[in-house]
PDB file of C-alpha atoms in Angstrom:
ATOM      1  CA  ILE A   1      51.916  91.098 138.230  1.00 89.00           C
ATOM      2  CA  ALA A   2      53.366  88.307 140.393  1.00 93.00           C
ATOM      3  CA  LEU A   3      56.373  90.414 141.385  1.00 95.00           C
ATOM      4  CA  TYR A   4      54.176  93.417 142.181  1.00 96.00           C
ATOM      5  CA  GLU A   5      51.853  91.306 144.350  1.00 94.00           C
ATOM      6  CA  ASN A   6      54.784  89.845 146.279  1.00 93.00           C
ATOM      7  CA  CYS A   7      56.413  93.251 146.802  1.00 95.00           C
ATOM      8  CA  ILE A   8      53.271  95.150 147.806  1.00 94.00           C
ATOM      9  CA  ARG A   9      52.844  92.811 150.798  1.00 94.00           C
ATOM     10  CA  TYR A  10      56.126  94.091 152.212  1.00 95.00           C
ATOM     11  CA  GLN A  11      55.703  97.759 151.320  1.00 93.00           C
ATOM     12  CA  ASN A  12      55.511  98.879 154.963  1.00 93.00           C
ATOM     13  CA  ILE A  13      58.823  97.243 155.912  1.00 94.00           C
ATOM     14  CA  THR A  14      60.531  98.494 152.709  1.00 94.00           C
ATOM     15  CA  GLN A  15      62.015  95.159 151.652  1.00 96.00           C
ATOM     16  CA  THR A  16      60.999  91.619 150.892  1.00 96.00           C
ATOM     17  CA  PRO A  17      62.573  88.684 152.680  1.00 97.00           C
ATOM     18  CA  TRP A  18      65.342  86.794 150.909  1.00 98.00           C
ATOM     19  CA  PHE A  19      63.944  84.281 148.417  1.00 97.00           C
ATOM     20  CA  ASP A  20      66.199  81.441 147.336  1.00 97.00           C
ATOM     21  CA  LEU A  21      66.200  81.078 143.561  1.00 96.00           C
ATOM     22  CA  PRO A  22      64.003  77.939 143.355  1.00 95.00           C
ATOM     23  CA  THR A  23      61.364  79.670 145.523  1.00 95.00           C
ATOM     24  CA  TYR A  24      61.604  82.839 143.425  1.00 95.00           C
ATOM     25  CA  ARG A  25      61.126  80.828 140.229  1.00 95.00           C
ATOM     26  CA  LYS A  26      57.955  79.274 141.676  1.00 94.00           C
ATOM     27  CA  LEU A  27      56.615  82.680 142.787  1.00 93.00           C
ATOM     28  CA  MET A  28      57.168  84.072 139.310  1.00 94.00           C
ATOM     29  CA  GLY A  29      55.577  81.072 137.596  1.00 94.00           C
ATOM     30  CA  VAL A  30      58.722  79.952 135.767  1.00 95.00           C
ATOM     31  CA  GLN A  31      58.362  76.393 134.519  1.00 94.00           C
ATOM     32  CA  GLU A  32      60.681  73.838 136.035  1.00 92.00           C
ATOM     33  CA  GLY A  33      63.834  73.399 134.002  1.00 91.00           C
ATOM     34  CA  LYS A  34      63.659  76.863 132.380  1.00 94.00           C
ATOM     35  CA  TYR A  35      66.240  79.554 133.054  1.00 94.00           C
ATOM     36  CA  GLU A  36      68.396  77.336 135.253  1.00 94.00           C
ATOM     37  CA  VAL A  37      71.397  79.596 134.607  1.00 95.00           C
ATOM     38  CA  PHE A  38      71.095  82.810 136.636  1.00 96.00           C
ATOM     39  CA  ARG A  39      72.229  84.947 133.699  1.00 97.00           C
ATOM     40  CA  ASP A  40      69.185  83.784 131.709  1.00 97.00           C
ATOM     41  CA  LEU A  41      66.808  84.190 134.662  1.00 97.00           C
ATOM     42  CA  ASN A  42      68.043  87.732 135.222  1.00 97.00           C
ATOM     43  CA  LYS A  43      67.798  88.691 131.547  1.00 98.00           C
ATOM     44  CA  ARG A  44      64.412  87.129 130.806  1.00 97.00           C
ATOM     45  CA  VAL A  45      62.519  87.279 134.124  1.00 96.00           C
ATOM     46  CA  ILE A  46      64.009  89.589 136.756  1.00 97.00           C
ATOM     47  CA  LYS A  47      64.956  92.664 134.712  1.00 97.00           C
ATOM     48  CA  PRO A  48      61.743  92.784 132.614  1.00 97.00           C
ATOM     49  CA  SER A  49      59.495  92.318 135.660  1.00 96.00           C
ATOM     50  CA  VAL A  50      61.347  94.988 137.678  1.00 97.00           C
ATOM     51  CA  THR A  51      61.101  97.404 134.745  1.00 97.00           C
ATOM     52  CA  GLU A  52      57.378  96.724 134.389  1.00 96.00           C
ATOM     53  CA  VAL A  53      56.664  97.268 138.093  1.00 97.00           C
ATOM     54  CA  ASN A  54      58.737 100.456 138.175  1.00 97.00           C
ATOM     55  CA  THR A  55      57.001 101.969 135.143  1.00 97.00           C
ATOM     56  CA  ARG A  56      53.417 100.985 135.947  1.00 96.00           C
ATOM     57  CA  ALA A  57      53.078 100.919 139.729  1.00 95.00           C
ATOM     58  CA  ALA A  58      53.239 103.532 142.468  1.00 93.00           C
ATOM     59  CA  ILE A  59      56.185 101.722 144.042  1.00 95.00           C
ATOM     60  CA  HIS A  60      59.810 101.545 142.926  1.00 97.00           C
ATOM     61  CA  ILE A  61      61.727  98.316 143.491  1.00 97.00           C
ATOM     62  CA  VAL A  62      65.412  97.472 143.287  1.00 98.00           C
ATOM     63  CA  PRO A  63      66.646  93.873 143.249  1.00 98.00           C
ATOM     64  CA  GLU A  64      69.423  92.858 145.622  1.00 98.00           C
ATOM     65  CA  PHE A  65      71.331  89.619 145.203  1.00 98.00           C
ATOM     66  CA  ARG A  66      72.972  87.369 147.797  1.00 98.00           C
ATOM     67  CA  LYS A  67      76.011  85.535 146.540  1.00 97.00           C
ATOM     68  CA  GLN A  68      77.922  82.513 147.695  1.00 97.00           C
ATOM     69  CA  GLY A  69      81.287  82.849 146.065  1.00 97.00           C
ATOM     70  CA  ARG A  70      80.463  83.950 142.537  1.00 96.00           C
ATOM     71  CA  ALA A  71      77.064  82.278 142.352  1.00 97.00           C
ATOM     72  CA  VAL A  72      73.821  84.104 143.138  1.00 97.00           C
ATOM     73  CA  ILE A  73      71.823  82.059 145.653  1.00 97.00           C
ATOM     74  CA  ALA A  74      69.012  84.407 146.723  1.00 98.00           C
ATOM     75  CA  ILE A  75      67.187  87.599 145.799  1.00 98.00           C
ATOM     76  CA  ARG A  76      65.206  90.255 147.628  1.00 97.00           C
ATOM     77  CA  PHE A  77      63.711  93.563 146.609  1.00 98.00           C
ATOM     78  CA  LEU A  78      64.098  96.958 148.249  1.00 97.00           C
ATOM     79  CA  ILE A  79      60.836  98.904 148.023  1.00 97.00           C
ATOM     80  CA  ASN A  80      60.387 102.683 147.850  1.00 94.00           C
ATOM     81  CA  SER A  81      56.959 104.285 147.756  1.00 82.00           C
TER      82      SER A  81
END
């Protein structure tokens, strides 16, 4: 629900702003210290929430990642109605 609420605000401009990973964790309600490794965050938070929004809502979202070297530092979502 948190991801859907954050994406629906930006539906008219078709993408969310870039969220750095600590901000994204707070928006999604992830407890501090959990899923510090991006691989775990992606597997347990990002992918399941994107799948849930895409199957239950009237919008379709696609995550996009910003990298610095090999590390992911930010995320945004492209939104299709």
